[in-house]
Short mmCIF file of C-alpha atoms in Angstrom, two decimals:
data_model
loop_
_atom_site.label_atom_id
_atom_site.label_comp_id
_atom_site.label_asym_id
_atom_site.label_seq_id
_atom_site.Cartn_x
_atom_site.Cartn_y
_atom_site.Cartn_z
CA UNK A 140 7.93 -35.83 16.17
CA UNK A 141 4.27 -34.21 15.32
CA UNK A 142 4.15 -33.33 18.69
CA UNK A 143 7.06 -31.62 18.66
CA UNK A 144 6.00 -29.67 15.25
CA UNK A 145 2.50 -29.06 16.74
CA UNK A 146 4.50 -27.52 20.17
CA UNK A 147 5.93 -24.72 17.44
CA UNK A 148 2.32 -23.21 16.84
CA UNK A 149 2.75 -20.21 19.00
CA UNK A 150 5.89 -19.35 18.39
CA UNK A 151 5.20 -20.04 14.45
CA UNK A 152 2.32 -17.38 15.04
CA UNK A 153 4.69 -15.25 17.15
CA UNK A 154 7.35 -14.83 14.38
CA UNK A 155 10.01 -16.04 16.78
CA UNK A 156 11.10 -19.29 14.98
CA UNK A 157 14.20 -19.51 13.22
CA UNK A 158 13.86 -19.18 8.99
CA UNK A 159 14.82 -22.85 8.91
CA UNK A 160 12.56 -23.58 11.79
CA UNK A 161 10.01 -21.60 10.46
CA UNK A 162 10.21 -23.94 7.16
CA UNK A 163 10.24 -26.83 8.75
CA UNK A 164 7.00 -25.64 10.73
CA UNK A 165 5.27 -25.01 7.30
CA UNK A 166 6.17 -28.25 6.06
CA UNK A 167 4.47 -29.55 9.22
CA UNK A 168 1.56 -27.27 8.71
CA UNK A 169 0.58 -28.79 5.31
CA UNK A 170 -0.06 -32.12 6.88
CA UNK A 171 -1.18 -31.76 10.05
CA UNK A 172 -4.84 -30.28 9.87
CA UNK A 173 -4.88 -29.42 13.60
CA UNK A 174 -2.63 -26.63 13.14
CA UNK A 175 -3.75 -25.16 10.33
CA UNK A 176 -7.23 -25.06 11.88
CA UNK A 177 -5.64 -23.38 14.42
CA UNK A 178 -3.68 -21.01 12.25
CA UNK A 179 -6.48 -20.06 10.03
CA UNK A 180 -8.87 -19.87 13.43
CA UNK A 181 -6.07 -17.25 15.40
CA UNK A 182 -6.10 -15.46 11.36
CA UNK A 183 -9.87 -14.70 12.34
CA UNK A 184 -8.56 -12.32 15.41
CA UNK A 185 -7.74 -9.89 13.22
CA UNK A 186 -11.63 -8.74 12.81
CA UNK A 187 -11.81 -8.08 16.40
CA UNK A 188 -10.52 -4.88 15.48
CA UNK A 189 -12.69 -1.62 15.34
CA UNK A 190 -12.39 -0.21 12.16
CA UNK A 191 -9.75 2.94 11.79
CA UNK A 192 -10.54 4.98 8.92
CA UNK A 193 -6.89 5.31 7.21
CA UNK A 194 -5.14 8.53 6.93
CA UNK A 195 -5.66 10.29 3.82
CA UNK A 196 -3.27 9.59 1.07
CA UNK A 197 -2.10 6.68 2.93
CA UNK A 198 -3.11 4.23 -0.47
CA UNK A 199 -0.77 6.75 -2.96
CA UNK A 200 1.96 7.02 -0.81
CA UNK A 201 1.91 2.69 0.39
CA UNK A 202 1.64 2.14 -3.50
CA UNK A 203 4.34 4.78 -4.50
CA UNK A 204 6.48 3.42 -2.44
CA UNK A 205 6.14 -0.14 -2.82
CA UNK A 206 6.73 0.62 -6.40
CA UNK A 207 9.55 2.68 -6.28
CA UNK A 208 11.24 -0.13 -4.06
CA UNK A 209 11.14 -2.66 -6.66
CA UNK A 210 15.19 -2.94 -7.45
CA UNK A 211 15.98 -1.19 -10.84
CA UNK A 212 17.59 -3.89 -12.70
CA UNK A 213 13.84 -5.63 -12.59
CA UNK A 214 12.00 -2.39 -13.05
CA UNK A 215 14.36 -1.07 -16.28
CA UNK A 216 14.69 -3.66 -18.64
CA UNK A 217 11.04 -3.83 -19.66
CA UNK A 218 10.56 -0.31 -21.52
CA UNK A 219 13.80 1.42 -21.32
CA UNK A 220 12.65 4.05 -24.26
CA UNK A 221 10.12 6.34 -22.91
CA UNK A 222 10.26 6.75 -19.77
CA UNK A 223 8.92 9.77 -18.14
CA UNK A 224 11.66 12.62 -18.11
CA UNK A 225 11.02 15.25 -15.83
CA UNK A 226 13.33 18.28 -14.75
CA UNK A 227 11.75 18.09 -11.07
CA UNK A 228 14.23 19.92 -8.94
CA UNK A 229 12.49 18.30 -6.17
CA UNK A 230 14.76 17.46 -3.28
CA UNK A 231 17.69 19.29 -3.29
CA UNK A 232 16.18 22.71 -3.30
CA UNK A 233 19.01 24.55 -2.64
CA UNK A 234 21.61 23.47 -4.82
CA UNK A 235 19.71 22.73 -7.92
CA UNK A 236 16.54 24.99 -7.91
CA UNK A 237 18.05 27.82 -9.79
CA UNK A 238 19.38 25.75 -13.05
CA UNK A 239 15.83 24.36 -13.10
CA UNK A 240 14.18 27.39 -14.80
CA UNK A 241 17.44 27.83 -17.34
CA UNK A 242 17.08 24.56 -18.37
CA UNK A 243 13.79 24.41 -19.43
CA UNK A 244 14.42 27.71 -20.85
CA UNK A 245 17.10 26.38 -22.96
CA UNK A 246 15.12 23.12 -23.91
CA UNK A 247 11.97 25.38 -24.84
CA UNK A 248 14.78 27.40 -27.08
CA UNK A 249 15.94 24.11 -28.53
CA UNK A 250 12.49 22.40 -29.02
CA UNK A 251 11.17 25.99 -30.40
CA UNK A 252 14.50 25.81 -32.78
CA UNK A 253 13.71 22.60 -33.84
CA UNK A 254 10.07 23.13 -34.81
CA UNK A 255 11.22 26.49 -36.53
CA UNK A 256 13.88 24.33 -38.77
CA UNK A 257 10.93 21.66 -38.91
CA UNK A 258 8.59 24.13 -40.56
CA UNK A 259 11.39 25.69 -42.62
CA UNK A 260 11.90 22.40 -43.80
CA UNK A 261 8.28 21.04 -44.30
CA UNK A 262 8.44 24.41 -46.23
CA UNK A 263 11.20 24.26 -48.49
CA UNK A 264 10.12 20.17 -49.24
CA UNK A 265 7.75 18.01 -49.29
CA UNK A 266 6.44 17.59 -45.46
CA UNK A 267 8.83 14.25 -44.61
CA UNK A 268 7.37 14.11 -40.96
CA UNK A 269 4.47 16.32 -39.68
CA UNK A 270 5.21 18.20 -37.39
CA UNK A 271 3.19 21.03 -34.93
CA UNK A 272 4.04 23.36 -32.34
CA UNK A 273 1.78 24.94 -30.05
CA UNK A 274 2.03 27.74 -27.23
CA UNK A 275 -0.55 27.66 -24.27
CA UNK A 276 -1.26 29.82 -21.49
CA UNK A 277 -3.05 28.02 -18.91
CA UNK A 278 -5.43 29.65 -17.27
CA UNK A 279 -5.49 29.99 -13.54
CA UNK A 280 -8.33 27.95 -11.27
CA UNK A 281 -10.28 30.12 -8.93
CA UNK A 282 -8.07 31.79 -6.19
CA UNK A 283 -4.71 30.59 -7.72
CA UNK A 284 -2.37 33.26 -7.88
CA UNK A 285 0.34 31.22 -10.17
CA UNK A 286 0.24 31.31 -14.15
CA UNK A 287 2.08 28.93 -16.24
CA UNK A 288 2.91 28.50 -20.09
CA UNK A 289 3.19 25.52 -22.01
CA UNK A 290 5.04 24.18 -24.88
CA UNK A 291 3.61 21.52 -26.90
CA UNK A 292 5.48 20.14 -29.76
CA UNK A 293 4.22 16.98 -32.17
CA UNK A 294 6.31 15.03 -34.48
CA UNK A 295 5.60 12.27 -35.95
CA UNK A 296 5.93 9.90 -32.79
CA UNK A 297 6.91 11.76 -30.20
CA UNK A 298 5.22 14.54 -28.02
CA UNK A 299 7.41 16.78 -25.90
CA UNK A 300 5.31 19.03 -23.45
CA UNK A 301 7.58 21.96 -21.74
CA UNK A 302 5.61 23.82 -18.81
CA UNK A 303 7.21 26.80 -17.31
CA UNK A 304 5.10 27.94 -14.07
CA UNK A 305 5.41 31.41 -12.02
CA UNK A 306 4.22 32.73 -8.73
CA UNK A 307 3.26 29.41 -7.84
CA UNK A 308 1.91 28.98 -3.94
CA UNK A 309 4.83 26.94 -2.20
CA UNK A 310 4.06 23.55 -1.39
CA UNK A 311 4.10 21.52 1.89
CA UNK A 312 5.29 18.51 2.64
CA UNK A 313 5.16 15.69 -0.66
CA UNK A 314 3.11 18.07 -2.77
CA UNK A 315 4.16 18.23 -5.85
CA UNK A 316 2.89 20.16 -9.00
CA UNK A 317 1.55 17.69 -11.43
CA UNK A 318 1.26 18.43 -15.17
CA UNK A 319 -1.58 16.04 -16.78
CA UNK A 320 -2.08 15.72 -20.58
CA UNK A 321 -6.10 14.79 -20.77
CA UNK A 322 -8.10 13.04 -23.83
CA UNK A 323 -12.08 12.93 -23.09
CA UNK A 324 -11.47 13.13 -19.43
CA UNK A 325 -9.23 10.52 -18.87
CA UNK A 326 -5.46 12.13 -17.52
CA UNK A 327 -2.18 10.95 -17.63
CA UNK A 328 0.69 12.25 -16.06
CA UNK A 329 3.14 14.49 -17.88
CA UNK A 330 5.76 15.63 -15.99
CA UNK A 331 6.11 17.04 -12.33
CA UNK A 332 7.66 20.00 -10.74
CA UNK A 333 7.94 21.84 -7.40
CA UNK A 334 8.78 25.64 -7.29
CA UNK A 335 12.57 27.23 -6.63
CA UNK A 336 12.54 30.17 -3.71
CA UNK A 337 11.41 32.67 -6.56
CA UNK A 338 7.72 30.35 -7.07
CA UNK A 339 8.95 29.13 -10.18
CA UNK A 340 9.14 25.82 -11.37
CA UNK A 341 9.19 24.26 -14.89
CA UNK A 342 9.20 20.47 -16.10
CA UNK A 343 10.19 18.97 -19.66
CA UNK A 344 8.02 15.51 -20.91
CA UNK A 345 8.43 13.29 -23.96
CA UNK A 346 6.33 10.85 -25.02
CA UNK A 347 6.26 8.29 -27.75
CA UNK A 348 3.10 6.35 -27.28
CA UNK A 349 -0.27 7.60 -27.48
CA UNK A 350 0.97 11.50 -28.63
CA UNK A 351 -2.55 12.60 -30.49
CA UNK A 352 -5.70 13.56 -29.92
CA UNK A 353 -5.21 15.08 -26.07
CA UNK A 354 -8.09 17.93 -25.68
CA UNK A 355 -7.05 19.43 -22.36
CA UNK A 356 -3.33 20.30 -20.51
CA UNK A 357 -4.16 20.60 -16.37
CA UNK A 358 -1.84 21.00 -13.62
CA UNK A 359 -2.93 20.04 -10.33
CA UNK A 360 -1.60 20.08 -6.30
CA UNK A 361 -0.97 16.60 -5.57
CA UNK A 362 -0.31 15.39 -1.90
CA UNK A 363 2.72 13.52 -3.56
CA UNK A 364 4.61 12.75 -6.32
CA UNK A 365 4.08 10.07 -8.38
CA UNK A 366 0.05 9.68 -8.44
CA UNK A 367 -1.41 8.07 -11.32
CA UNK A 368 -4.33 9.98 -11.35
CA UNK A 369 -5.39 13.42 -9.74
CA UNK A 370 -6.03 13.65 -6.29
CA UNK A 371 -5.55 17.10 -5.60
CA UNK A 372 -7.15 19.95 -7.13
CA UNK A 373 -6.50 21.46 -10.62
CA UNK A 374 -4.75 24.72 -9.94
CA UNK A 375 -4.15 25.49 -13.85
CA UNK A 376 -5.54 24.48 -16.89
CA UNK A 377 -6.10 25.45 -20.62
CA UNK A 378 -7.46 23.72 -23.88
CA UNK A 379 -5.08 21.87 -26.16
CA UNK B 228 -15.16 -18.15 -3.73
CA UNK B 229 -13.49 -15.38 -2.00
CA UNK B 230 -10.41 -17.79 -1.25
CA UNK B 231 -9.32 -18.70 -4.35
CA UNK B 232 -9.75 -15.28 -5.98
CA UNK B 233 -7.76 -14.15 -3.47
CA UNK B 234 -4.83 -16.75 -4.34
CA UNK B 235 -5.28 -15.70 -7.82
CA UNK B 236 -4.79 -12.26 -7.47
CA UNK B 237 -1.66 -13.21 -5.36
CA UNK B 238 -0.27 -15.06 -8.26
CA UNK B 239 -0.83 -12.38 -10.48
CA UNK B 240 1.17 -10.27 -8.09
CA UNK B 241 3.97 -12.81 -8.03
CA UNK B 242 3.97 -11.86 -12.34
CA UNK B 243 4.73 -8.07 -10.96
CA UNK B 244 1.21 -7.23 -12.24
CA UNK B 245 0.62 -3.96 -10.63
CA UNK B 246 -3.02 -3.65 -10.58
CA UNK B 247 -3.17 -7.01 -8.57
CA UNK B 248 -1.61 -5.42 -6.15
CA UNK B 249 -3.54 -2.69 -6.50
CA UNK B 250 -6.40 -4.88 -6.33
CA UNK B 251 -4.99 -6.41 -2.92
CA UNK B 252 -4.54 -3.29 -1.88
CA UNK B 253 -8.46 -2.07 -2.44
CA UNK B 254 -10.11 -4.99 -0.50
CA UNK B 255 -7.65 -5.24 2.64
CA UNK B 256 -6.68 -2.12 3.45
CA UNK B 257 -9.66 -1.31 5.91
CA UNK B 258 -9.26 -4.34 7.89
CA UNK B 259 -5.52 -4.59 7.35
CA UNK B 260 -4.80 -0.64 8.89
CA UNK B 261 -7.76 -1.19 11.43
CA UNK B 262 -5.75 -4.27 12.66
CA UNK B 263 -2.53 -2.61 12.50
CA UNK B 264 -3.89 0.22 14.06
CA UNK B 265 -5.09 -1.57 17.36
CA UNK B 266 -1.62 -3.24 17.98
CA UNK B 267 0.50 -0.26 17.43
CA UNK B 268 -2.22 2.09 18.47
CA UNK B 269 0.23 4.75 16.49
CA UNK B 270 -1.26 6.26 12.90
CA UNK B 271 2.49 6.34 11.26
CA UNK B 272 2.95 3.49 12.67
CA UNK B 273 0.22 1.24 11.83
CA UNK B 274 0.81 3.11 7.85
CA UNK B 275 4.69 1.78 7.67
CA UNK B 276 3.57 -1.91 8.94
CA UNK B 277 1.20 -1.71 6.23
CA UNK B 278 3.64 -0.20 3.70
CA UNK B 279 6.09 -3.21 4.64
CA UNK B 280 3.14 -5.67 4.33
CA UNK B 281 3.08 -4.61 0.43
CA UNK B 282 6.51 -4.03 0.12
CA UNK B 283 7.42 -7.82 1.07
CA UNK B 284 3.98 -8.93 -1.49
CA UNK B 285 5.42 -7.44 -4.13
CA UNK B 286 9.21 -8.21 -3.49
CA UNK B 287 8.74 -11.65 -2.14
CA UNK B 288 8.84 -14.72 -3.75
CA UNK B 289 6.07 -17.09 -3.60
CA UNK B 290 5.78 -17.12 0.16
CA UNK B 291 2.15 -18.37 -0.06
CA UNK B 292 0.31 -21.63 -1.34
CA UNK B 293 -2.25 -23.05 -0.13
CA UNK B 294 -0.74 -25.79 1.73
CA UNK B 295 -0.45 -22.73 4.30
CA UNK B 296 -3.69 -22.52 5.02
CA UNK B 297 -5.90 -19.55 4.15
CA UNK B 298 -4.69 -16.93 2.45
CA UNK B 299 -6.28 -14.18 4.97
CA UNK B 300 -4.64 -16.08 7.71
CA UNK B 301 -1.11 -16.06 6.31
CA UNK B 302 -1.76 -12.19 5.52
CA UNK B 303 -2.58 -11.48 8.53
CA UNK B 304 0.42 -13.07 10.15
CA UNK B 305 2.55 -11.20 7.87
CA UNK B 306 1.05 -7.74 8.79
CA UNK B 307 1.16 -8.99 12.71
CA UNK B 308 4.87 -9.58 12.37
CA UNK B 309 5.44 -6.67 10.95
CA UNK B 310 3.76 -5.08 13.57
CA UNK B 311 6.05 -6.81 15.93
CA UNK B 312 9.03 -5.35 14.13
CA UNK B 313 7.94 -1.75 14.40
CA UNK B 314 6.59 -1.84 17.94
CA UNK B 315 9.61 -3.75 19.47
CA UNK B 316 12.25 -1.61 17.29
CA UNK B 317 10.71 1.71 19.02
CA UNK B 318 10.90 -0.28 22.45
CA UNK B 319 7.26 1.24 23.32
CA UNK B 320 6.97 1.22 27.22
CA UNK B 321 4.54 -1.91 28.10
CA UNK B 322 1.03 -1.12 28.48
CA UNK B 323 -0.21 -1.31 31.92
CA UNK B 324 -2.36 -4.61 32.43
CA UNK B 325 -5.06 -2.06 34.01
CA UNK B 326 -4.95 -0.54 30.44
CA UNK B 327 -5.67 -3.09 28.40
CA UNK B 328 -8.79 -3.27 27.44
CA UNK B 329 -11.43 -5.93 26.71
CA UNK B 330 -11.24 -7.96 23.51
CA UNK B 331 -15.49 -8.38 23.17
CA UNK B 332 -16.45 -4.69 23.00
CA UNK B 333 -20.45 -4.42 23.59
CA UNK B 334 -21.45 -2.31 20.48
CA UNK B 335 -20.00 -1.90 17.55
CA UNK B 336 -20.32 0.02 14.25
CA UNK B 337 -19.55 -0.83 10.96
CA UNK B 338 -22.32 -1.05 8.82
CA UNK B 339 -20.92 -0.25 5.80
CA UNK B 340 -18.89 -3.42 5.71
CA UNK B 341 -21.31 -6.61 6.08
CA UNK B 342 -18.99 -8.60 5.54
CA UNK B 343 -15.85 -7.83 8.23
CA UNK B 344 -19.51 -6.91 10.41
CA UNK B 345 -20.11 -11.33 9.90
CA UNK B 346 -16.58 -12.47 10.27
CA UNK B 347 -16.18 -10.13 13.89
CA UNK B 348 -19.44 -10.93 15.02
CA UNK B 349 -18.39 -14.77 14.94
CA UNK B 350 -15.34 -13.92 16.21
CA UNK B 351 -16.53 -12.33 18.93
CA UNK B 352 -19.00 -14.71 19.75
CA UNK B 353 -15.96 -17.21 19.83
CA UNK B 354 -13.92 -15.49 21.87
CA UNK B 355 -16.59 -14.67 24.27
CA UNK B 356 -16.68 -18.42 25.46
CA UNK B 357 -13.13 -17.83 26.84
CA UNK B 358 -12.44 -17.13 30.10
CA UNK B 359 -11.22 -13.83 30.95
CA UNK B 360 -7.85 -15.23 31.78
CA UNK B 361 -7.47 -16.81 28.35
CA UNK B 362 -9.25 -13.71 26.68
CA UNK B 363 -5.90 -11.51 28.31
CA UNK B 364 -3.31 -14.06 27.26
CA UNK B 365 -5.23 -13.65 23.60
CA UNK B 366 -5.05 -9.81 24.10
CA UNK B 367 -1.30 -9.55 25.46
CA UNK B 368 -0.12 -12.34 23.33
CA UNK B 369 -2.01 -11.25 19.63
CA UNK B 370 -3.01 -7.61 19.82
CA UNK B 371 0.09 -6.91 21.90
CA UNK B 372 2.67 -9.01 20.15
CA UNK B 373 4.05 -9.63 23.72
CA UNK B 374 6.74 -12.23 23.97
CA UNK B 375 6.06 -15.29 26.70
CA UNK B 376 9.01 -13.47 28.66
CA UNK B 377 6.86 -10.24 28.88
CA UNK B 378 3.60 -11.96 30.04
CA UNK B 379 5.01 -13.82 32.49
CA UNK B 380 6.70 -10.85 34.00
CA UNK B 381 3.68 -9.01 34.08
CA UNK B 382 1.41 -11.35 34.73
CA UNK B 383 3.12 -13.08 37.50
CA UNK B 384 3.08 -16.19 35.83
CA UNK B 385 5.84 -19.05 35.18
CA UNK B 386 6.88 -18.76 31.71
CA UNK B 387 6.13 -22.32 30.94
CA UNK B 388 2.80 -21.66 31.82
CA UNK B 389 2.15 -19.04 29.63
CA UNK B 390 2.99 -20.96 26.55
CA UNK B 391 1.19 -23.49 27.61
CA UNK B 392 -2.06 -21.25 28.57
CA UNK B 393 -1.64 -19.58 25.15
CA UNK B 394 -2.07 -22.72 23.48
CA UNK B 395 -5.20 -23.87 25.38
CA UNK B 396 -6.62 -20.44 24.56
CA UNK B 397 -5.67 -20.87 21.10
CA UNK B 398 -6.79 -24.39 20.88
CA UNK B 399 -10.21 -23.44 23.10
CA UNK B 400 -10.83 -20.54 20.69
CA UNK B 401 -10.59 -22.49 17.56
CA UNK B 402 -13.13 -25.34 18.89
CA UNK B 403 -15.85 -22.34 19.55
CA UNK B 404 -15.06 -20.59 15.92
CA UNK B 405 -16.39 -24.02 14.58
CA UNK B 406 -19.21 -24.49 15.93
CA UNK B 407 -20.11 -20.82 15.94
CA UNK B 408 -19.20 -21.04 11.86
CA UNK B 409 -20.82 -24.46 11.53
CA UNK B 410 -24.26 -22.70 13.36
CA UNK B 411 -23.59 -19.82 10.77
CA UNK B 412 -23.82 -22.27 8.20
CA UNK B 413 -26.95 -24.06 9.07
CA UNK B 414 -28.78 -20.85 9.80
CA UNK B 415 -27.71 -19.76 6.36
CA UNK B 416 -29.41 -22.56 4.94
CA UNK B 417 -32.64 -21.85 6.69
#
């Protein structure tokens, strides 16, 4: 019977056994030592191997995805409030580029409206929330043709960023444009866009944790979407 | 040391703890696409292995103990199989025999990482002691993820034998690793 089990070592290695035979191999492998000296001796080869440096952006992209693949019903249930919500327009160019200006548009109207009615109100009463609004013009890195405005409005907790973006440089590939909200140097990411046929793009954010004290608004040319912190290069950026 | 952190960091994945993963991620990923890289000998290639490597860590469902044996080994396995997937998916034309090239390269260069610099250096001395028979059925067999079917067609050999010669390689090659790590040792000490 061992010898049997033992006789299943290559193929275990091989990844040609059956799932059940494959089980019943493991089960063999925790008692007999012989194998799993061999095993752990074959799991040596793999440093026979000249190092290959890996291709850039390989670790965002591996981590992205493996991420992303987690099935929803696991990912959701844990903070279902504030999640990120962009306006991206990023795949389907085509169809959905063109709305993605007139929406932000009309959520910069209705976020503008509210702070207006905010301030009318903080006027007319005694202030019941605090509330701020602020308009930004970010300023252009060196040779970056694009500008961009932001809307930033406070309430008490929430923080809803609204970046409209012009003559932006199309992207290739993954790239995305990433918005970042910064405090002392440290970024997070706010939001994500990529530019319609006419280089515009725009992107609408809302958070409810952590909405003071940010110092700096950047947007930067990321190799793909979803990075956690800047890899690419900051392409517009203003003071908070 | 480096063993048990590893199995630690593998629980914490199984908890859906991101920056284990992460973590993971960070201190295998040289030796992990390096590896990949020399069996598919394809850049995208070697990448999606790699991607389904973490994919199946972070979906899967306590795969691993230590009953298994070391944690780098069953890794490793993982990464070769999916290897195997890819390469035998895309039904790659066979390398020629003439083509495949030696497993104990004369020089190599990777000072920057001591440690994978120790581990291949042993290795190498190990696998050195083979004969160059048992060296190719290590090379066809690992690197190549060639089935016993293949080898024996392109070898020339009976396909019985070529299990059987796998194993003695296998078998041959673990003997030298222990003395070679068990020499290691001693001189350590000294």
């Amino acid at each position: 019977m061992m010898n049997t089990n033992c006789d299943h070592v290559v193929d275990y290695l091989n990844g040609t056994l059956t799932a059940e035979e494959k089980q019943t191999f493991e089960q063999h492998l925790a008692t007999c030592a012989d194998c799993r000296e061999l095993v752990d001796a074959v799991g040596e080869l793999p440093y026979l191997a000249e190092p290959a440096e890996p291709p850039v952006g390989m670790k965002s992209r591996i981590l992205a995805n493996v991420f992303e693949e987690e099935p929803q019903k696991q990912a959701e249930p844990k903070r279902p409030v504030e999640k990120e919500k962009t306006v991206p327009m990023v795949k389907p160019k085509a169809r959905r580029s063109s709305w993605a200006p007139l929406i932000a548009a009309v959520l910069l109207l209705s976020l503008l409206g509210n702070a207006y009615a905010l301030f009318k109100l903080a006027d007319e009463q005694q202030p019941a929330t605090e509330s701020a609004f602020q308009s930004i013009e970010l300023q252009p890195g060196e040779a970056f043709g694009g500008s961009a405005k932001a809307a930033i409005i406070q309430e008490e907790g929430s923080l809803e960023v609204v970046v409209q973006a012009e003559q932006l440089e199309q992207l290739q590939g993954d790239e995305v444009y990433q918005i970042w909200l910064l405090k002392e140097g440290q970024p997070v990411p706010a939001g994500a866009f990529t530019p319609d046929a006419d280089q515009q793009g725009s992107a609408y954010y809302s958070m409810t944790e952590n909405t003071e004290g940010w110092d700096t608004i950047a947007i930067t040319r990321e190799p793909e979407a979803g990075n956690e912190t800047p890899e690419g290069e900051i392409v517009l950026s203003s003071e908070i | 040391m480096e063993k048990s952190s590893d199995f630690m960091l593998y629980t914490r994945i199984q908890q859906k703890e991101k920056a284990a993963l992460e973590q993971l991620y960070d201190r295998y990923e040289k030796i992990l696409f390096s590896f990949l890289y020399k069996m598919t000998e394809d850049r995208d290639l070697a990448e999606e292995a790699l991607q389904e490597v973490f994919i199946k860590l972070w979906r899967g469902k306590g795969e691993y103990d230590e009953s298994k044996g070391k944690f780098t080994s069953w890794l490793f396995t993982m990464s070769r199989n999916s290897a195997i997937d890819l390469i035998r998916k895309q039904k790659k034309p066979s390398v020629p025999l003439d083509e495949i090239g030696d497993l104990v390269s004369s020089e190599t260069a990777v000072e920057e990482l001591a440690e994978w610099q120790e581990q291949k250096d042993q290795i190498q001395e190990a696998v050195s002691e083979l004969s160059s028979e048992q060296q190719k059925m290590i090379q066809l067999f690992y690197f190549k993820g060639m089935t016993h079917e293949t080898i024996s067609t392109m070898c020339n050999i009976p396909l019985g034998t070529v299990k059987s010669r796998i194993r003695l390689a296998l078998s041959k090659l673990k003997k030298t690793l222990h003395g070679v790590q068990e020499r290691g040792a001693i001189d350590d000490e000294y």
